[in-house]
CSV table of C-alpha atoms in Angstrom, one decimal:
chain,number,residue,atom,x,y,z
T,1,UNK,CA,-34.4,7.9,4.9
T,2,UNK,CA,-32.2,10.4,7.1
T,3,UNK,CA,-29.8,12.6,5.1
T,4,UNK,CA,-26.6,14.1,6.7
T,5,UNK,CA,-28.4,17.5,6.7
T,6,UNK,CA,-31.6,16.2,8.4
T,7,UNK,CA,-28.7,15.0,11.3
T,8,UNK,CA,-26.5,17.1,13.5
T,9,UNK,CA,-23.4,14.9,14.7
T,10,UNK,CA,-22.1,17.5,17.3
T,11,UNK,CA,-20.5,15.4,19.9
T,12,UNK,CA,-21.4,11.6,17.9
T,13,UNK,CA,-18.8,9.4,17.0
T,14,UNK,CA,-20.2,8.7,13.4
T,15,UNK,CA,-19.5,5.1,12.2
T,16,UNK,CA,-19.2,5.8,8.1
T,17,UNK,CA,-18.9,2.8,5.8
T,18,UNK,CA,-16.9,4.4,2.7
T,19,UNK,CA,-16.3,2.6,-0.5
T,20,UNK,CA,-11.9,2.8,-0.3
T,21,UNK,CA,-11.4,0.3,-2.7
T,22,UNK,CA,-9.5,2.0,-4.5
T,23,UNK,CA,-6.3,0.7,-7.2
T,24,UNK,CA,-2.6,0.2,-6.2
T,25,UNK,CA,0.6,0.5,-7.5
T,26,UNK,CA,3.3,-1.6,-6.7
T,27,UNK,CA,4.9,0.8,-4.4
T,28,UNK,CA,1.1,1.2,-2.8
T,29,UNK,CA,0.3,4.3,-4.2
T,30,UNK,CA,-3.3,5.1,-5.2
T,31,UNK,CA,-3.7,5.5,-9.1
T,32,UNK,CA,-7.2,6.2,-8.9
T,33,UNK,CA,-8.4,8.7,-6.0
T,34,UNK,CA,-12.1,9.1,-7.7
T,35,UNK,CA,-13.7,7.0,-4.8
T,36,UNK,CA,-12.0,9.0,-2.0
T,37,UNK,CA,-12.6,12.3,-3.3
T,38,UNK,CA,-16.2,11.0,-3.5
T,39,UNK,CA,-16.5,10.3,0.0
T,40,UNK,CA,-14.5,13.6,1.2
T,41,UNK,CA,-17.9,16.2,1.5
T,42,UNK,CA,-19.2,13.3,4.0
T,43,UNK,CA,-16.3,13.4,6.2
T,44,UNK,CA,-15.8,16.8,6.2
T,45,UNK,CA,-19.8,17.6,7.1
T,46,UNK,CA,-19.5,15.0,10.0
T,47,UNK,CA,-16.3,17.0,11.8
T,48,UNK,CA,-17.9,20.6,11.0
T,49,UNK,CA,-20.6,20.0,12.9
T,50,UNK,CA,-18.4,19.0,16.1
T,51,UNK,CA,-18.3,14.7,15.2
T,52,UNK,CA,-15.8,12.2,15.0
T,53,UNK,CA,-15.5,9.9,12.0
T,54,UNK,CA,-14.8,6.2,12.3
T,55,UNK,CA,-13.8,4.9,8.9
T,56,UNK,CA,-14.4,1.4,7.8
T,57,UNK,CA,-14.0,-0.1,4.1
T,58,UNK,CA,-13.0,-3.0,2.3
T,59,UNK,CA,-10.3,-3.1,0.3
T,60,UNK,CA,-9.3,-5.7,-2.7
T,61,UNK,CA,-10.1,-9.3,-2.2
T,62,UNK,CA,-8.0,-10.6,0.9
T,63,UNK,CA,-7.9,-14.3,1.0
T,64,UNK,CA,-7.0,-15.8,4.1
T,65,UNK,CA,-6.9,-12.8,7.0
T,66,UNK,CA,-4.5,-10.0,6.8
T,67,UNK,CA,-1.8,-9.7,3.9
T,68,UNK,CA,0.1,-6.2,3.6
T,69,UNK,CA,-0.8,-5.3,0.1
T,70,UNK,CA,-4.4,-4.7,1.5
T,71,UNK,CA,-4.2,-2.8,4.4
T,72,UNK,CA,-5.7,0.5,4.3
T,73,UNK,CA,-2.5,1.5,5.9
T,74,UNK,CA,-1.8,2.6,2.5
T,75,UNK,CA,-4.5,5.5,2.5
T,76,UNK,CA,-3.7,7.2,5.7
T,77,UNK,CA,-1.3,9.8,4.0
T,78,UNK,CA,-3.5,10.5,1.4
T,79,UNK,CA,-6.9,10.8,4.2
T,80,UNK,CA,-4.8,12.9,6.0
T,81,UNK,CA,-4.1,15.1,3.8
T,82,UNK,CA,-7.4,15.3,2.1
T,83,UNK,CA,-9.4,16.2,5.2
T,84,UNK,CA,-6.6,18.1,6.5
T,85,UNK,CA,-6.2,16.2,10.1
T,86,UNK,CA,-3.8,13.8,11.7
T,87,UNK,CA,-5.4,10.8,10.8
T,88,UNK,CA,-5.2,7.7,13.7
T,89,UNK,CA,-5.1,4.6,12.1
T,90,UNK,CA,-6.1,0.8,14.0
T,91,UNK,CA,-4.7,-2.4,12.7
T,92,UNK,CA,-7.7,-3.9,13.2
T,93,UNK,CA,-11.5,-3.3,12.5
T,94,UNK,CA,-12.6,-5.2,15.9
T,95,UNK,CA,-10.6,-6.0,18.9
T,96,UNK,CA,-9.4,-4.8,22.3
T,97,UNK,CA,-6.9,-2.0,19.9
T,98,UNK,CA,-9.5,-0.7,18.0
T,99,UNK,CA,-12.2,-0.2,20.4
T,100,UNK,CA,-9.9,1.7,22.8
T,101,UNK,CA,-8.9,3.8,19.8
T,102,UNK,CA,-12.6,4.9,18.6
T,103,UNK,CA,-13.8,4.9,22.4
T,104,UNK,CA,-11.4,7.7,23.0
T,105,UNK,CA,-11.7,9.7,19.8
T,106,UNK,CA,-12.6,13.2,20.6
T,107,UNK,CA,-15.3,15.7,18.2
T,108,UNK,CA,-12.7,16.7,14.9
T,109,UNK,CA,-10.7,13.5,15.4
T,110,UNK,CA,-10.9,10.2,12.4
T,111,UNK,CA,-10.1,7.3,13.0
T,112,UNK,CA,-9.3,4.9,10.0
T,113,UNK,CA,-10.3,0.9,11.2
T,114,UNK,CA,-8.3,-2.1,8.9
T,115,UNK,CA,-9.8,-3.8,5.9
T,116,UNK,CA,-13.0,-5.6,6.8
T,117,UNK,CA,-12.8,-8.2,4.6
T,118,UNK,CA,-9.8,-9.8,6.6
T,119,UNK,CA,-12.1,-11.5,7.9
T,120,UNK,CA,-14.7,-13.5,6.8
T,121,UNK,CA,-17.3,-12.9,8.3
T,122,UNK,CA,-17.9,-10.0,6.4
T,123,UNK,CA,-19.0,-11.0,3.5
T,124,UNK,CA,-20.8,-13.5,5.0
T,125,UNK,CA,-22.9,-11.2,6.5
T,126,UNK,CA,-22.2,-12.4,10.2
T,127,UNK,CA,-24.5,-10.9,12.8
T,128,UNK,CA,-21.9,-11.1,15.4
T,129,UNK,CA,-19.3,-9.5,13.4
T,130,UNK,CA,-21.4,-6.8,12.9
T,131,UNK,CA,-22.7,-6.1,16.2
T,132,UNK,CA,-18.9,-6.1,17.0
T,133,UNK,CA,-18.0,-3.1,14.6
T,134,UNK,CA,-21.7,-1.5,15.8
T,135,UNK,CA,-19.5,-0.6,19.0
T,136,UNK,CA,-17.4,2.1,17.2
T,137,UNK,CA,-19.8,4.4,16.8
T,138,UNK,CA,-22.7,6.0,18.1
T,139,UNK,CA,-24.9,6.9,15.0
T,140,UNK,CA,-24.3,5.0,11.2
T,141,UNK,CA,-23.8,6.8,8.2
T,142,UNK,CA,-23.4,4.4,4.8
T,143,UNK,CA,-21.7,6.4,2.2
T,144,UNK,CA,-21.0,3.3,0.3
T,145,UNK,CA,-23.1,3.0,-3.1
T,146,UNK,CA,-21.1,0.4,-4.6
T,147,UNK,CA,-21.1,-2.2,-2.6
T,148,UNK,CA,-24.7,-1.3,-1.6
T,149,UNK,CA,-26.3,-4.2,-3.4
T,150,UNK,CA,-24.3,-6.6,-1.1
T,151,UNK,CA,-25.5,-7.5,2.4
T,152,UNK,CA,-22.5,-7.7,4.2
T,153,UNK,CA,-21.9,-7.1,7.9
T,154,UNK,CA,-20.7,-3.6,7.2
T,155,UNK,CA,-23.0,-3.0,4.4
T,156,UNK,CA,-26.5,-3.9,5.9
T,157,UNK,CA,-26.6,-6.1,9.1
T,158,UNK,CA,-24.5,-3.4,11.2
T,159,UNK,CA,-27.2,-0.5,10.4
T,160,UNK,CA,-30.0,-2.8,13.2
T,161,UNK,CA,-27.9,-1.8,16.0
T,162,UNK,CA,-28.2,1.8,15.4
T,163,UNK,CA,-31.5,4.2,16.2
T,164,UNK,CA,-29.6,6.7,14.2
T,165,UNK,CA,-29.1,5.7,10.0
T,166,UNK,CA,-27.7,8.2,8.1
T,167,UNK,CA,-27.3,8.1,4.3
T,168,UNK,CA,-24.1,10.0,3.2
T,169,UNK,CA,-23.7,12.6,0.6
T,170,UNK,CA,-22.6,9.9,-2.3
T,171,UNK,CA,-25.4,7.4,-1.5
T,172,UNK,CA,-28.1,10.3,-1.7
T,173,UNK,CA,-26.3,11.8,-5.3
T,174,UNK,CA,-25.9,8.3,-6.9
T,175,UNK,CA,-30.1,7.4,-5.7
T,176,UNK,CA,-31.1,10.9,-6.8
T,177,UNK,CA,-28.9,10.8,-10.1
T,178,UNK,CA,-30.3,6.9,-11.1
T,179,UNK,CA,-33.8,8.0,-10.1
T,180,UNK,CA,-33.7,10.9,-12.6
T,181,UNK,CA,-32.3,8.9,-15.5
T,182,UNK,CA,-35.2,5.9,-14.7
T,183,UNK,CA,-38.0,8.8,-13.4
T,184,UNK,CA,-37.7,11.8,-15.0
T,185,UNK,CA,-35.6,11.6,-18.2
T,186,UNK,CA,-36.0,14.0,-21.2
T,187,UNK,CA,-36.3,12.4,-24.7
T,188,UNK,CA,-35.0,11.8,-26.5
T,189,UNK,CA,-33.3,9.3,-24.0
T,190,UNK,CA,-30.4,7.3,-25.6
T,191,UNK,CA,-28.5,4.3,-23.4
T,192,UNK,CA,-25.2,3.7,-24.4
T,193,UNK,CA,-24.1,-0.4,-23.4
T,194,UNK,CA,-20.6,-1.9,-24.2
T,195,UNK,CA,-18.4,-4.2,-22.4
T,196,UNK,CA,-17.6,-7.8,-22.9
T,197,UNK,CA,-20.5,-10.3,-22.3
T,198,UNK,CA,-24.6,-9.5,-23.3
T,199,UNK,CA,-24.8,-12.1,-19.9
T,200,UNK,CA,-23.7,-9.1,-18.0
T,201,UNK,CA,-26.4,-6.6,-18.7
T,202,UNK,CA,-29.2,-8.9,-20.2
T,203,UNK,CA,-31.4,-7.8,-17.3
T,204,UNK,CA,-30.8,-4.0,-17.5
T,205,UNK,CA,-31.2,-3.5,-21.4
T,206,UNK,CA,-34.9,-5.3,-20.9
T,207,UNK,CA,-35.4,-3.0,-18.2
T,208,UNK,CA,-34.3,0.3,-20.4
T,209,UNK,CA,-36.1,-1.3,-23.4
T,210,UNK,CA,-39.1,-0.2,-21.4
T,211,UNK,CA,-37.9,3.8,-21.2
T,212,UNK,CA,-35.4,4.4,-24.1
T,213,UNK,CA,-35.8,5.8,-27.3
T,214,UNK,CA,-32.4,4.9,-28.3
T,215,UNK,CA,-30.3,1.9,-27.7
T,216,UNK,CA,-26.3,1.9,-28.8
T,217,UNK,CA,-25.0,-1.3,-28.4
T,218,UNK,CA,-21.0,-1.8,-28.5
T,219,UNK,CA,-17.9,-3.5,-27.0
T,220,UNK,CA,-17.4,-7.2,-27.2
T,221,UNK,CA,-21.2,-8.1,-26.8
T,222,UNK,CA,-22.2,-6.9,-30.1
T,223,UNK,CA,-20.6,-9.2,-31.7
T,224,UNK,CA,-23.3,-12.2,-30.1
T,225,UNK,CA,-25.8,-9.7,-32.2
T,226,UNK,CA,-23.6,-10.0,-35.3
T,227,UNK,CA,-23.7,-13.8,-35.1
T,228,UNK,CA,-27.2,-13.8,-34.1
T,229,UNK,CA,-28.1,-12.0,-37.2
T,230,UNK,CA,-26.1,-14.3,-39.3
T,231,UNK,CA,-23.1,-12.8,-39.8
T,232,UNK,CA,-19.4,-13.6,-40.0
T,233,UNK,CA,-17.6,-12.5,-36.4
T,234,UNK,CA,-14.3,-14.0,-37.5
T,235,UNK,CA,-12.1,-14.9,-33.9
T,236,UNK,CA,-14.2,-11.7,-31.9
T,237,UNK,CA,-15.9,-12.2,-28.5
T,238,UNK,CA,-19.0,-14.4,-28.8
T,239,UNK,CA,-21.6,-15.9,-26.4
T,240,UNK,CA,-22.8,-18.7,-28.5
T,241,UNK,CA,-25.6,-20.2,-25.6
T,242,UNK,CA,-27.1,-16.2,-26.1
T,243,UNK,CA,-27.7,-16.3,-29.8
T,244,UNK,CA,-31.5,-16.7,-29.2
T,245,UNK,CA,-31.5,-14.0,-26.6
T,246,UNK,CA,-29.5,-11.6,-28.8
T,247,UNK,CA,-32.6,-12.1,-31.3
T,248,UNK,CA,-35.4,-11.7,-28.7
T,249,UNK,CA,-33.8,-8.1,-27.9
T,250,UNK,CA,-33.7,-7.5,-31.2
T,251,UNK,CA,-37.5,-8.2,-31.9
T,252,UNK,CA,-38.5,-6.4,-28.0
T,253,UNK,CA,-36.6,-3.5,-29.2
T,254,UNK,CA,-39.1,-3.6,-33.0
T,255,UNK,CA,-41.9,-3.8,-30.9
T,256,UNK,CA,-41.1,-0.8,-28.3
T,257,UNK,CA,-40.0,1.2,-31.4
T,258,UNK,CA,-36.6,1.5,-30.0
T,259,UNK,CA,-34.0,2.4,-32.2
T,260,UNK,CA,-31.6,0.0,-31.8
T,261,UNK,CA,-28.0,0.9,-32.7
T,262,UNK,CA,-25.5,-2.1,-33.7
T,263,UNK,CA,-21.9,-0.7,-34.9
T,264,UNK,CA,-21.3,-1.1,-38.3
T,265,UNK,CA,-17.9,-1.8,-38.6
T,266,UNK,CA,-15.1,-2.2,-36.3
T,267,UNK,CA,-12.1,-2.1,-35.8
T,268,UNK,CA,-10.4,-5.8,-36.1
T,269,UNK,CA,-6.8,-7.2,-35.1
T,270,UNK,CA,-4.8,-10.6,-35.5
T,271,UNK,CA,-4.1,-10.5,-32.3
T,272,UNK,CA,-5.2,-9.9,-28.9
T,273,UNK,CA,-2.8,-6.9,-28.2
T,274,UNK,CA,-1.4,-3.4,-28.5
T,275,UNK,CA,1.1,-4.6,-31.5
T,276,UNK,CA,-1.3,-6.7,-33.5
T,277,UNK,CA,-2.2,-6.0,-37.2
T,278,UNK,CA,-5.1,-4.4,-37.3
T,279,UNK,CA,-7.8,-2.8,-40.3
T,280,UNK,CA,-11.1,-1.5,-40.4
T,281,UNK,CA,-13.9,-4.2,-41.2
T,282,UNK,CA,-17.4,-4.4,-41.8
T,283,UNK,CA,-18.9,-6.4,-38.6
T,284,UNK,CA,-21.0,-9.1,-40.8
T,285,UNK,CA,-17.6,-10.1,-42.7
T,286,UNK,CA,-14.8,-10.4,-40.1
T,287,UNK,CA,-12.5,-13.0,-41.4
T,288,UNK,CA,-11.3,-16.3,-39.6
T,289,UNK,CA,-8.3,-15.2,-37.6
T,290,UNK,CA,-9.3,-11.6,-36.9
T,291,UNK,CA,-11.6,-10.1,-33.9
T,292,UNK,CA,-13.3,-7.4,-33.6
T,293,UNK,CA,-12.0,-4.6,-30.9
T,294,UNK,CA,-12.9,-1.5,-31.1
T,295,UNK,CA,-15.9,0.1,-33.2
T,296,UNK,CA,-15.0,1.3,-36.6
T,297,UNK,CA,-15.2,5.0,-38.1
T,298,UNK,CA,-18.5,4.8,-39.3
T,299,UNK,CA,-19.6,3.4,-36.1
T,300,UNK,CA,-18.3,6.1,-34.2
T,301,UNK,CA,-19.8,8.7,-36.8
T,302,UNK,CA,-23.5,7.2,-36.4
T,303,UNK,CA,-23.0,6.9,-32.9
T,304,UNK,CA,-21.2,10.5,-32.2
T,305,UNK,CA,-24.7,12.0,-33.7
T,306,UNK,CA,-27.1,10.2,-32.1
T,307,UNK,CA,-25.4,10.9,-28.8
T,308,UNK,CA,-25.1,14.8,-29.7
T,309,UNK,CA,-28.9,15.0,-30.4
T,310,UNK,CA,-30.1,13.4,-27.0
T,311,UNK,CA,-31.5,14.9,-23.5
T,312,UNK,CA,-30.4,12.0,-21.6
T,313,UNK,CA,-27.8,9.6,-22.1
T,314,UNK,CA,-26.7,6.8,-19.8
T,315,UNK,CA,-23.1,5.1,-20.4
T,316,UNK,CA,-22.3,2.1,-19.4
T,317,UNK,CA,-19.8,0.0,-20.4
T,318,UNK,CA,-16.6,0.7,-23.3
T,319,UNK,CA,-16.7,0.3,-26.9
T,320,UNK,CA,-13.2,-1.2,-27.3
T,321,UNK,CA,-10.2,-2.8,-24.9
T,322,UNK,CA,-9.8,1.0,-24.5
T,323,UNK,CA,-6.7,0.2,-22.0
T,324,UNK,CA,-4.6,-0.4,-25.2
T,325,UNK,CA,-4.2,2.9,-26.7
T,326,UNK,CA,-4.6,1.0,-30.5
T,327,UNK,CA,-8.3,0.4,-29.8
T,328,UNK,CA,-9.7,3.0,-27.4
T,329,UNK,CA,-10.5,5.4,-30.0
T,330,UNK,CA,-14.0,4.4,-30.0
T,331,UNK,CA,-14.7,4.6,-26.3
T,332,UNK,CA,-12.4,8.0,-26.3
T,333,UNK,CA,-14.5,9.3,-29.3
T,334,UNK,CA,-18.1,8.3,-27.7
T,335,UNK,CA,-16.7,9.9,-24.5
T,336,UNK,CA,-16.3,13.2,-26.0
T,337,UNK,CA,-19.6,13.6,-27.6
T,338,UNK,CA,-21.3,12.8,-24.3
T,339,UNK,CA,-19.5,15.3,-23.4
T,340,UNK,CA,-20.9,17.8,-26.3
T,341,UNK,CA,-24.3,16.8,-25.5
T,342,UNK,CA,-24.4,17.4,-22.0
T,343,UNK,CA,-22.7,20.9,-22.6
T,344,UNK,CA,-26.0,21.3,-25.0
T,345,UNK,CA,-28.0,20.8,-22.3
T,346,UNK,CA,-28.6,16.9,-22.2
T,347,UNK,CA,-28.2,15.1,-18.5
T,348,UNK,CA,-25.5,12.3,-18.7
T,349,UNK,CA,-24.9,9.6,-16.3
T,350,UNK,CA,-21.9,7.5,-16.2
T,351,UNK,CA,-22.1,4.1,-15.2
T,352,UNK,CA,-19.3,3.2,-13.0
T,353,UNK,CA,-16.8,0.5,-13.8
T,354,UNK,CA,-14.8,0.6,-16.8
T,355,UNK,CA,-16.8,3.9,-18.6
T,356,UNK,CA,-16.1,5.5,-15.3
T,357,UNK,CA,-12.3,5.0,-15.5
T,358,UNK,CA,-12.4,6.1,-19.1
T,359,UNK,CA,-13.9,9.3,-18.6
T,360,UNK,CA,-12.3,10.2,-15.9
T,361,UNK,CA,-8.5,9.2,-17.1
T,362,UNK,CA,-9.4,11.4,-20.1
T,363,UNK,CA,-10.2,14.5,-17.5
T,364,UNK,CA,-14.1,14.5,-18.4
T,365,UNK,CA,-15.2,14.2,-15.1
T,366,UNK,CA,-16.3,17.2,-14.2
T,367,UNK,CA,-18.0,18.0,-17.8
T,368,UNK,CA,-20.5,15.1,-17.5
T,369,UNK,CA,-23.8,15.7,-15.1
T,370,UNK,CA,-22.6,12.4,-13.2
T,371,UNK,CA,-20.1,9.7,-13.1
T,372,UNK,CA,-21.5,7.1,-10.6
T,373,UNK,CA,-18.7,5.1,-8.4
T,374,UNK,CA,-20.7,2.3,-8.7
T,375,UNK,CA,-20.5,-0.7,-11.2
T,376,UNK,CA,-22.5,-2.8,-10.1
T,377,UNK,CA,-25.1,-1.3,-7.5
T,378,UNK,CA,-25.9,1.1,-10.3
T,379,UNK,CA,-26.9,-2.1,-12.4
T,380,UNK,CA,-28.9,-3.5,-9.7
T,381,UNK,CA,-30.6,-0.3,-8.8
T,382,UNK,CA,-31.7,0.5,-12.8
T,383,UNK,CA,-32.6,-3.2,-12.9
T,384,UNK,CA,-35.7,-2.7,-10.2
T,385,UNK,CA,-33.7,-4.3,-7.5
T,386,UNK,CA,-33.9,-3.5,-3.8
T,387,UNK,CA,-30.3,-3.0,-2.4
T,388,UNK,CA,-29.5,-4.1,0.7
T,389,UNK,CA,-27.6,-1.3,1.4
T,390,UNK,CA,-30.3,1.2,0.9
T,391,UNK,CA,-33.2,-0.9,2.4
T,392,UNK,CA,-30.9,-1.3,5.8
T,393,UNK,CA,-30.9,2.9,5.7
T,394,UNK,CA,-35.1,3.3,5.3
């Protein structure tokens, strides 16, 4: 796989699929710039070296062909600003407007191209479609890690019209990053896994079940375990046709000598909201008309120390609805001792998606090894998948 430093792109027009979906206000300002910033050391290589960048993402979930709210429109300021040129913008991602615009762009110019997915045949994959936006550019660079384990036009069909595939900067960090934790990773090795549904990441905690020494299980899907185990869950989150499968983790994890780490208590409410009554609660006896959502003290306590005593930690997924300030404790908590560990030495990825968002709105960024942008792919990639994305680069 070609890196941007195995490439020179003095005098190319460099067609770079970026990962700009990023979140919007109501006024269209962007409340989250972690994905641009990502992308930024990509762009910036491409124009030293005498290029031009054509820039093409999705954005949200467009239904039916253009609508305002997702036009990429709403990044040009922020591009421009970032990179530190006058950014041209087309309206379109294909047609007789864009290609004038990116067959004209000169070396140190960018050129931002419309939402892709205003049109269908995007996601779909469309060979057409994709041999269409193969006539911006000259050589392809994918800088796009999460939505690498899709094969959209943009994604993976559009890389068979280049000679020159190029992976960008964030591709080759978040690969090199997920190979270390799954490759290379110092014991003892402890996986952190909230979020809502066990469905979610069934596939991914067999997989780590394999490489782990320590498994910490939080967030909504423990309480499928609870139940599983006989327990009283009260009104919390459960995934009653995953009982059985809860239980066949459990046993795996007895049989690979992986130290499996349920929450003991938690911390449960009346209601599903900021305002709600809430106490702490022992997670086998949660009472009828309370759920659990958020880990308790001694949770985070057990938790917190196992954390602070590992070489590698991957995170993903939170311990509570962290977005209500009543119940993020937990996931703030577990945050900071990743945080301690890695200063102790100990390499910590961060799993993309909702973990991402917490550690980064709590300013942690920079003081974990790496905070993949990345929900998904990430998943797919630890899981023994082959991405689309990447496999369209090789």
């Amino acid at each position: 796989m070609k890196t941007l430093n195995d490439f020179n792109f003095k005098g190319k027009r460099a067609l770079i699929r970026v990962d700009f979906n990023v979140p919007l206000n109501d006024q269209f300002k962007i409340t989250d710039e972690t994905r641009i910033n990502a992308a930024i050391p990509t762009l910036k290589k491409i124009l030293k070296d005498g290029g031009s960048c054509i820039i093409m993402s999705h954005l949200g979930r467009p239904k039916d062909g253009p609508e305002h709210k997702f036009s990429l429109e709403h990044l040009v300021d922020t591009l421009s600003n970032k990179l530190n040129v006058r950014l041209e913008f087309a309206d379109d991602c294909i047609g007789d407007g864009a290609f004038e615009a990116s067959s004209n762009l000169k070396p140190g110019r960018v050129l931002l191209l419309n939402n892709l997915r205003f049109y269908k045949e995007e996601t779909k994959g469309d060979e057409a479609f994709a041999e269409m936006l193969s006539r911006h550019g000259d050589v392809y660079v994918n800088d796009a890690f999460g939505t690498a384990h899709r094969a959209h036009a943009s994604t993976t069909i559009v890389a068979k019209y280049f000679q020159d595939r190029v992976c960008g900067y964030v591709m080759q960090a978040e690969l090199e990053n997920a190979k270390k934790v799954l490759e290379n990773a110092q014991t003892p090795f402890t996986a952190i896994m909230g979020g809502a549904k066990i469905s979610d990441k069934i596939l991914i905690v067999e997989k780590l079940l394999d490489k782990v020494d320590n498994l910490i299980i939080g967030g909504g899907m423990s309480y499928t375990f609870f139940k599983a185990l006989g327990g009283n869950v009260g009104n919390s989150l459960v995934e009653n046709d995953k009982l059985d499968l809860a239980r066949m983790l459990i046993e795996k994890a007895k049989e690979k000598n992986v130290d499996l780490q349920l929450p003991i208590d938690s911390i449960v409410a009346d209601a599903f909201n900021n305002d709600a009554n809430s106490k702490v609660c022992n997670n086998h006896q949660i009472e009828d008309g309370w759920m659990g959502l958020d880990i308790g003290p001694q949770a985070i306590e057990v938790f917190s120390n196992l954390i602070k005593k590992s070489k590698t930690i991957l995170w993903n997924g939170p311990m509570g609805v962290f977005e209500m300030e009543k119940f993020a404790k937990g996931t703030n908590t577990i945050a900071a001792a990743v945080v301690e560990a890695t200063k102790n030495g100990a390499f910590s990825l961060i799993g993309g998606g909702d973990s991402a968002a917490a550690v980064n709105s709590l300013g942690y960024g920079d003081q974990v090894s790496y905070v993949s942008t990345g929900g998904g792919a990430l998943l797919e990639y630890m899981e023994g998948k082959t991405l689309p994305g990447v496999a369209a680069l090789e």
